[in-house]
mmCIF file of C-alpha atoms in Angstrom:
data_model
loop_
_atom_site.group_PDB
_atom_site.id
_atom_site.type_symbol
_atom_site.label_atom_id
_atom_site.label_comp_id
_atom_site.label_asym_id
_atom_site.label_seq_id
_atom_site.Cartn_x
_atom_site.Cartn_y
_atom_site.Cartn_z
ATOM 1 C CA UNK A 15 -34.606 -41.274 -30.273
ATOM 2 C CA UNK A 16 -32.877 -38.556 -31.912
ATOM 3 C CA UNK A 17 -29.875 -36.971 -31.880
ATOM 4 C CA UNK A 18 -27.856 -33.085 -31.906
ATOM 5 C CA UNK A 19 -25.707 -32.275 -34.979
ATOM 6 C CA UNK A 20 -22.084 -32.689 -34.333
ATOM 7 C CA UNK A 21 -22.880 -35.297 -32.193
ATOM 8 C CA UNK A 22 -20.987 -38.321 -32.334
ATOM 9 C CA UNK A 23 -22.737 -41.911 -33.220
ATOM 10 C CA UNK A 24 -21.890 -45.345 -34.330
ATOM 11 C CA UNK A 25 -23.474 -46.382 -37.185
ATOM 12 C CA UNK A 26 -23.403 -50.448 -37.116
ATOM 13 C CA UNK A 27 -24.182 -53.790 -39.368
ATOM 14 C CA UNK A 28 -25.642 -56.541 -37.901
ATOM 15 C CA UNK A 29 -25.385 -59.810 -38.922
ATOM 16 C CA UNK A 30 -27.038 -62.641 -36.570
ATOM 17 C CA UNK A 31 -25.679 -61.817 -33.376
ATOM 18 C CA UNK A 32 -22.399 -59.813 -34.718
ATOM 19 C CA UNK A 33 -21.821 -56.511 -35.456
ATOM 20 C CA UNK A 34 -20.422 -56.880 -38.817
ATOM 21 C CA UNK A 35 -19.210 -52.741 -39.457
ATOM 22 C CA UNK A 36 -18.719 -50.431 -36.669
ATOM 23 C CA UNK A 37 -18.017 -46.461 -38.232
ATOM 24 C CA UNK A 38 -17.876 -43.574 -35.554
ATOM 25 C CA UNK A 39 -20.026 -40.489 -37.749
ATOM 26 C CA UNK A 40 -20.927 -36.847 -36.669
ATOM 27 C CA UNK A 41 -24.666 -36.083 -36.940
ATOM 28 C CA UNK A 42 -25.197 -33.398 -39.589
ATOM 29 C CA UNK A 43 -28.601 -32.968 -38.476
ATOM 30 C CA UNK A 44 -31.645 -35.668 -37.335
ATOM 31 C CA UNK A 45 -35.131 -34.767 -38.555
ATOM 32 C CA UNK A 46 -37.675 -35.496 -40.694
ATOM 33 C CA UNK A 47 -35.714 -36.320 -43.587
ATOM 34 C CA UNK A 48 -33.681 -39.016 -41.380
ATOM 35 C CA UNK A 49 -30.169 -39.095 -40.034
ATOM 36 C CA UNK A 50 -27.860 -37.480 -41.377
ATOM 37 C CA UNK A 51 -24.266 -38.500 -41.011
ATOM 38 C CA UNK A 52 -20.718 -37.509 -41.980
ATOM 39 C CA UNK A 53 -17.333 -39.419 -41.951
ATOM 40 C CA UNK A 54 -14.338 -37.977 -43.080
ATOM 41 C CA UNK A 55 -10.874 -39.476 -44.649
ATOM 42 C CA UNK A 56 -8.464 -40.617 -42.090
ATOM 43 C CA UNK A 57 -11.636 -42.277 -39.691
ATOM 44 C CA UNK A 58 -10.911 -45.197 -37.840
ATOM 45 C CA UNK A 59 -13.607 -48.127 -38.579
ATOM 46 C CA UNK A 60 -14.147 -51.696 -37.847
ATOM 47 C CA UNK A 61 -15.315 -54.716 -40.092
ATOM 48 C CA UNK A 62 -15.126 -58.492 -39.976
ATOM 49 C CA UNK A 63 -12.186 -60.023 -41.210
ATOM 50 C CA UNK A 64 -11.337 -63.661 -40.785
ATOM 51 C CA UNK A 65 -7.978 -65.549 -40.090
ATOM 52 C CA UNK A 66 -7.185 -66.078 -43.710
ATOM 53 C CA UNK A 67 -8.338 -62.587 -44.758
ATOM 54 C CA UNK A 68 -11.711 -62.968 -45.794
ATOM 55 C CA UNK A 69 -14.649 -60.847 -45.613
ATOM 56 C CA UNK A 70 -18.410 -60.837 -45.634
ATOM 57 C CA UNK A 71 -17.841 -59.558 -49.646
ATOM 58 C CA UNK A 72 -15.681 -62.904 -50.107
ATOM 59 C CA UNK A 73 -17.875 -65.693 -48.375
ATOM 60 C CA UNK A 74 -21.115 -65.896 -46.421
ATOM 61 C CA UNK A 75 -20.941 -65.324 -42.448
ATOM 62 C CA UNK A 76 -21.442 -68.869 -42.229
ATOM 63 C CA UNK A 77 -18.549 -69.941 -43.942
ATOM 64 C CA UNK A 78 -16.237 -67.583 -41.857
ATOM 65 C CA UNK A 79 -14.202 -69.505 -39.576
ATOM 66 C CA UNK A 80 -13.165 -67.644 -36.585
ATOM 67 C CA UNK A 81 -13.746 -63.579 -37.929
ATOM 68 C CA UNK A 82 -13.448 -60.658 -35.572
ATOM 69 C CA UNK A 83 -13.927 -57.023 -35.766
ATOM 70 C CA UNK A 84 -10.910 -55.266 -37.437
ATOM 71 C CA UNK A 85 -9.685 -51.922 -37.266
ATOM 72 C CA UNK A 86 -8.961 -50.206 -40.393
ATOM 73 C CA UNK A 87 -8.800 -46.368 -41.516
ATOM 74 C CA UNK A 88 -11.487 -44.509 -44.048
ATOM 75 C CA UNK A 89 -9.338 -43.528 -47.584
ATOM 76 C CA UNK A 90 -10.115 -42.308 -50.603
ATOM 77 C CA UNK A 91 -13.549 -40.408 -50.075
ATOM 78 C CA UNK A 92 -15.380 -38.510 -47.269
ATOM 79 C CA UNK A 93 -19.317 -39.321 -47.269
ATOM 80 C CA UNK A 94 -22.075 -37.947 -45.957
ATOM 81 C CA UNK A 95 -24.867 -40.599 -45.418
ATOM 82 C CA UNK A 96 -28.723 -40.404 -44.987
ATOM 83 C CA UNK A 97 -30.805 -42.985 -42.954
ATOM 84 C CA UNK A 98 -34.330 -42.443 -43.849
ATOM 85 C CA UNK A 99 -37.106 -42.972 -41.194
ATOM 86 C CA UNK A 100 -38.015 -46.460 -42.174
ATOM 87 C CA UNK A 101 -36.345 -46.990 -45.329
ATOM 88 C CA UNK A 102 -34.516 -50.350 -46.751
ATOM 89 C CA UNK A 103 -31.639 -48.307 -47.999
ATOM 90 C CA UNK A 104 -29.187 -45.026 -47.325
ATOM 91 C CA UNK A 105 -28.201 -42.912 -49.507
ATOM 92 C CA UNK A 106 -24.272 -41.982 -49.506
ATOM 93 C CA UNK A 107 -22.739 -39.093 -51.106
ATOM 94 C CA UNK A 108 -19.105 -39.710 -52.060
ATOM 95 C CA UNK A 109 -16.633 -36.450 -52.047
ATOM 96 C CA UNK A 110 -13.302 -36.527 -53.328
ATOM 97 C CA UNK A 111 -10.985 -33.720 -52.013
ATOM 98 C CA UNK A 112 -14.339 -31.482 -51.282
ATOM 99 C CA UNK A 113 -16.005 -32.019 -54.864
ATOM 100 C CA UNK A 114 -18.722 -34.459 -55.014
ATOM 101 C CA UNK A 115 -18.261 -37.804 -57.410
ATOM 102 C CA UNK A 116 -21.860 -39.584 -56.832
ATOM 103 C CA UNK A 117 -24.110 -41.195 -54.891
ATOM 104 C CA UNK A 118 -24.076 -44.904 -53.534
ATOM 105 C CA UNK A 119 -27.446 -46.218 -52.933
ATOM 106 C CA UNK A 120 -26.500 -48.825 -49.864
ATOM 107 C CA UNK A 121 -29.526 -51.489 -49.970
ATOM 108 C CA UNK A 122 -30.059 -52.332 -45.743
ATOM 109 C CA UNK A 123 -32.357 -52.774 -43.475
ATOM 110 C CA UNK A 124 -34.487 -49.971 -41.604
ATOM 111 C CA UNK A 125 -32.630 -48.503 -39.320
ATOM 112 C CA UNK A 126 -33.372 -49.175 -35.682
ATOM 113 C CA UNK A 127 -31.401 -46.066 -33.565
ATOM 114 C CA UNK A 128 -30.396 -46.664 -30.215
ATOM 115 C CA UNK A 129 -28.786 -44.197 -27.808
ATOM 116 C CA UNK A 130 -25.391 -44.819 -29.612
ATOM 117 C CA UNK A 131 -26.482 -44.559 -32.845
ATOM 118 C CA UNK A 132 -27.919 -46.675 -35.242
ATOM 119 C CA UNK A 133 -28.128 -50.558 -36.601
ATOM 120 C CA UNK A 134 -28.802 -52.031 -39.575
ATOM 121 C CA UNK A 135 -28.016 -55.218 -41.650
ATOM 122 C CA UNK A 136 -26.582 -54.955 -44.930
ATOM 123 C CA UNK A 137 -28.515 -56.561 -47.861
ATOM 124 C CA UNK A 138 -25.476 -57.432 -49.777
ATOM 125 C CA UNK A 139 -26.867 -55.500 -52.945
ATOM 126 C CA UNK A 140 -26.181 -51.887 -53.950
ATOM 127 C CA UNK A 141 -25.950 -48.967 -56.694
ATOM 128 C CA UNK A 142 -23.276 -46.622 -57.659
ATOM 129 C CA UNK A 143 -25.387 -43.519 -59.388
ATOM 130 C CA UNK A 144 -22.694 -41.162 -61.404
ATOM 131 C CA UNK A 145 -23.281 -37.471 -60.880
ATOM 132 C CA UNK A 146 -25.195 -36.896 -64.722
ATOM 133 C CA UNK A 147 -27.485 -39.694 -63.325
ATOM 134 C CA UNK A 148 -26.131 -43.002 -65.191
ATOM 135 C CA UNK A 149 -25.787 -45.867 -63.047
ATOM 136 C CA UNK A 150 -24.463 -49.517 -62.178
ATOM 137 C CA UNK A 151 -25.326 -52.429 -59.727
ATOM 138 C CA UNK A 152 -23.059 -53.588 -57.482
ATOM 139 C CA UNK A 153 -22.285 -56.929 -56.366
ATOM 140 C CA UNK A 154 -25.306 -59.086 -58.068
ATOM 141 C CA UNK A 155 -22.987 -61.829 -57.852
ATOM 142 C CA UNK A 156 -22.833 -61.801 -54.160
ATOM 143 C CA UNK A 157 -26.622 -61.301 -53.824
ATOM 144 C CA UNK A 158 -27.419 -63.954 -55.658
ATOM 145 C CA UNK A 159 -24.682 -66.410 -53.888
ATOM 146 C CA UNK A 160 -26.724 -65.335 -50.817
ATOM 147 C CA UNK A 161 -30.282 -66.602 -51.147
ATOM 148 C CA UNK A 162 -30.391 -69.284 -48.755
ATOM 149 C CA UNK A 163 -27.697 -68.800 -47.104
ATOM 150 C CA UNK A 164 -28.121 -68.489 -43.436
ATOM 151 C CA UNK A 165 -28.779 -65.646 -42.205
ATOM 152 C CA UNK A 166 -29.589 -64.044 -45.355
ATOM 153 C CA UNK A 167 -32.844 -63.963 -47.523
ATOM 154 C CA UNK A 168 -34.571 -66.167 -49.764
ATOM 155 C CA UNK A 169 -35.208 -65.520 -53.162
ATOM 156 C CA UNK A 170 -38.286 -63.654 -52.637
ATOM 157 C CA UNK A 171 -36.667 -61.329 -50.039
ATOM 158 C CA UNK A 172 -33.401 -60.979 -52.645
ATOM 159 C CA UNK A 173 -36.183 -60.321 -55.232
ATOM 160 C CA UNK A 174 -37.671 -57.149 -52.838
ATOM 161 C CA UNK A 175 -34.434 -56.002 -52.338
ATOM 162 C CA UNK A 176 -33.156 -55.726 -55.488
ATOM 163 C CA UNK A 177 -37.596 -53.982 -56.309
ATOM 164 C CA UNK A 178 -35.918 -51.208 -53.485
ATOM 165 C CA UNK A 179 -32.661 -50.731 -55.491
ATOM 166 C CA UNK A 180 -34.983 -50.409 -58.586
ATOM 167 C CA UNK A 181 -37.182 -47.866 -57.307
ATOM 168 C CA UNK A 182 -34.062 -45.587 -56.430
ATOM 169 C CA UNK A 183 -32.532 -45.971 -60.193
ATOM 170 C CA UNK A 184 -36.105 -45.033 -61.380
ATOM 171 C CA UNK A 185 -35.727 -41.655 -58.568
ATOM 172 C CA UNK A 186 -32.000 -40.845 -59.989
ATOM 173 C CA UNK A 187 -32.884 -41.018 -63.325
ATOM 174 C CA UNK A 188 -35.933 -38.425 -63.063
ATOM 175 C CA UNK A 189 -33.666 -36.750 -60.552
ATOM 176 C CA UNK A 190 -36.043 -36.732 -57.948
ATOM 177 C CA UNK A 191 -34.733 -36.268 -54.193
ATOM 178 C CA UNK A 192 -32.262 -37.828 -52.720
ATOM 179 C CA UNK A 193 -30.190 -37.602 -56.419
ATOM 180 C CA UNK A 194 -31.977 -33.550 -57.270
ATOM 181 C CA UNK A 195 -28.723 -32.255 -56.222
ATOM 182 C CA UNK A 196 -29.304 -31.857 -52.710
ATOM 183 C CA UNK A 197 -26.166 -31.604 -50.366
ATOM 184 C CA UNK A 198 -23.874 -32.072 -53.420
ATOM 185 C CA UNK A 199 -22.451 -28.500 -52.570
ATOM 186 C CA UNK A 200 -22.121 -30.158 -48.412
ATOM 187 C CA UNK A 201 -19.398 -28.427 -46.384
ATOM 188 C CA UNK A 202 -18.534 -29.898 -43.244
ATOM 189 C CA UNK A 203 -17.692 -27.682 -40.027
ATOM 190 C CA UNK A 204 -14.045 -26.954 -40.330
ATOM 191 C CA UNK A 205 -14.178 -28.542 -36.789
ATOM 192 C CA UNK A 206 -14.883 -31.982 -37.447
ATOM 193 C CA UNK A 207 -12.014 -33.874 -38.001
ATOM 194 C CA UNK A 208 -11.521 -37.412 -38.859
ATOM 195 C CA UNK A 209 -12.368 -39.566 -35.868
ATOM 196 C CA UNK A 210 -11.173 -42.734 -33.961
ATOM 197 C CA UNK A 211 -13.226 -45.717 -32.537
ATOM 198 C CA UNK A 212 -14.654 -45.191 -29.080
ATOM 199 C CA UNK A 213 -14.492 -47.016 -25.995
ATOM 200 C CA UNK A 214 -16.556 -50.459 -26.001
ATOM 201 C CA UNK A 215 -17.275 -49.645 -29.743
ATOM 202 C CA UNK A 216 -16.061 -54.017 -29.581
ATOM 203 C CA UNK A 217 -18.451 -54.895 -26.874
ATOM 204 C CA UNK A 218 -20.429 -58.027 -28.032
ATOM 205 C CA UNK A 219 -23.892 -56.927 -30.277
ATOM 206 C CA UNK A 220 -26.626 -56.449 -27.729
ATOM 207 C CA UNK A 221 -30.023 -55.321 -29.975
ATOM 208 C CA UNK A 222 -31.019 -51.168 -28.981
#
């Protein structure tokens, strides 16, 4: 499976049998490397939400009550995101107002593409990497209010997630590729404008 830059794919978390985060991207290019995605400021996007508000970030899918997909629109900073072939993470670059701020290190599952894009299931636990190469975790609480959860991981698996997030810190701060300044200079095509959520991007999860 691969796909033509300025192509338009959904990039989508799976949880069980939900889609957890539906975001409409424009392929920046698909090789080697991975899949590369950008999404703009202003793009519509989709997560979870329950009656009362809640989100996966608040309480495990289990304890949601009745959640569906919500729209919502992308502030605050465009990203560009790559997928590697394989790998349990992506790497996001965050732009504010065209000047790059860092890199979020987004711990996941491999990808598995499909012909409208990609799926993946989001392993609660991430890194924010600052531009000079410091760094911070992100939501340890939540991982660890996770193991056993169902659904989830155990502690082993939280343990291997949190070895992946390690060996990217260890990456940034030799600044080694992804975080070697690659793509902190990326220009989108003037084209590309924010986008919207395409038909049946609600249909009910059916694996690629």
């Amino acid at each position: 499976m691969s796909f033509e830059s300025g192509q338009i794919v959904l990039r989508r978390y799976v949880r069980g049998s939900h889609y957890t985060f539906v975001k409409p991207m424009r392929v920046v290019r698909d090789d080697e490397a991975g899949l590369l995605l950008w999404m703009p400021v202003g793009t519509e996007f989709a997560d979870l939400v329950d009656t009362d508000g809640r989100t996966l970030h608040d309480v495990p899918f289990g304890e949601l009550r009745d959640p569906r997909l919500t729209r919502h629109i992308w502030r605050e900073h465009d990203i560009l995101v790559l997928m590697p072939p394989g790998a349990a993470h992506s790497i996001w670059w965050f732009f504010k107002q065209g000047a790059f701020v860092g890199w979020y290190v987004n711990l996941e599952t491999p990808a598995a593409p499909h012909e409208e894009g990609a799926d993946t299931s989001d392993q609660v636990l991430d890194v924010w990497i600052e531009p000079d190469g410091r760094w911070e975790w992100k939501d340890e609480d939540e991982l660890e209010s996770r193991i056993g959860q169902p659904l989830y991981f155990d502690r082993a698996g939280a343990a291997a997630i949190r070895a992946e997030g390690e060996r990217l810190i260890k990456l940034a701060e030799a600044g080694a590729f992804p975080f070697d300044g690659t793509h902190v200079d990326f220009r989108p095509d003037p084209a590309w404008s924010p986008l919207g959520l395409p038909a049946g991007w609600d249909r009910p999860y059916a694996p690629g």
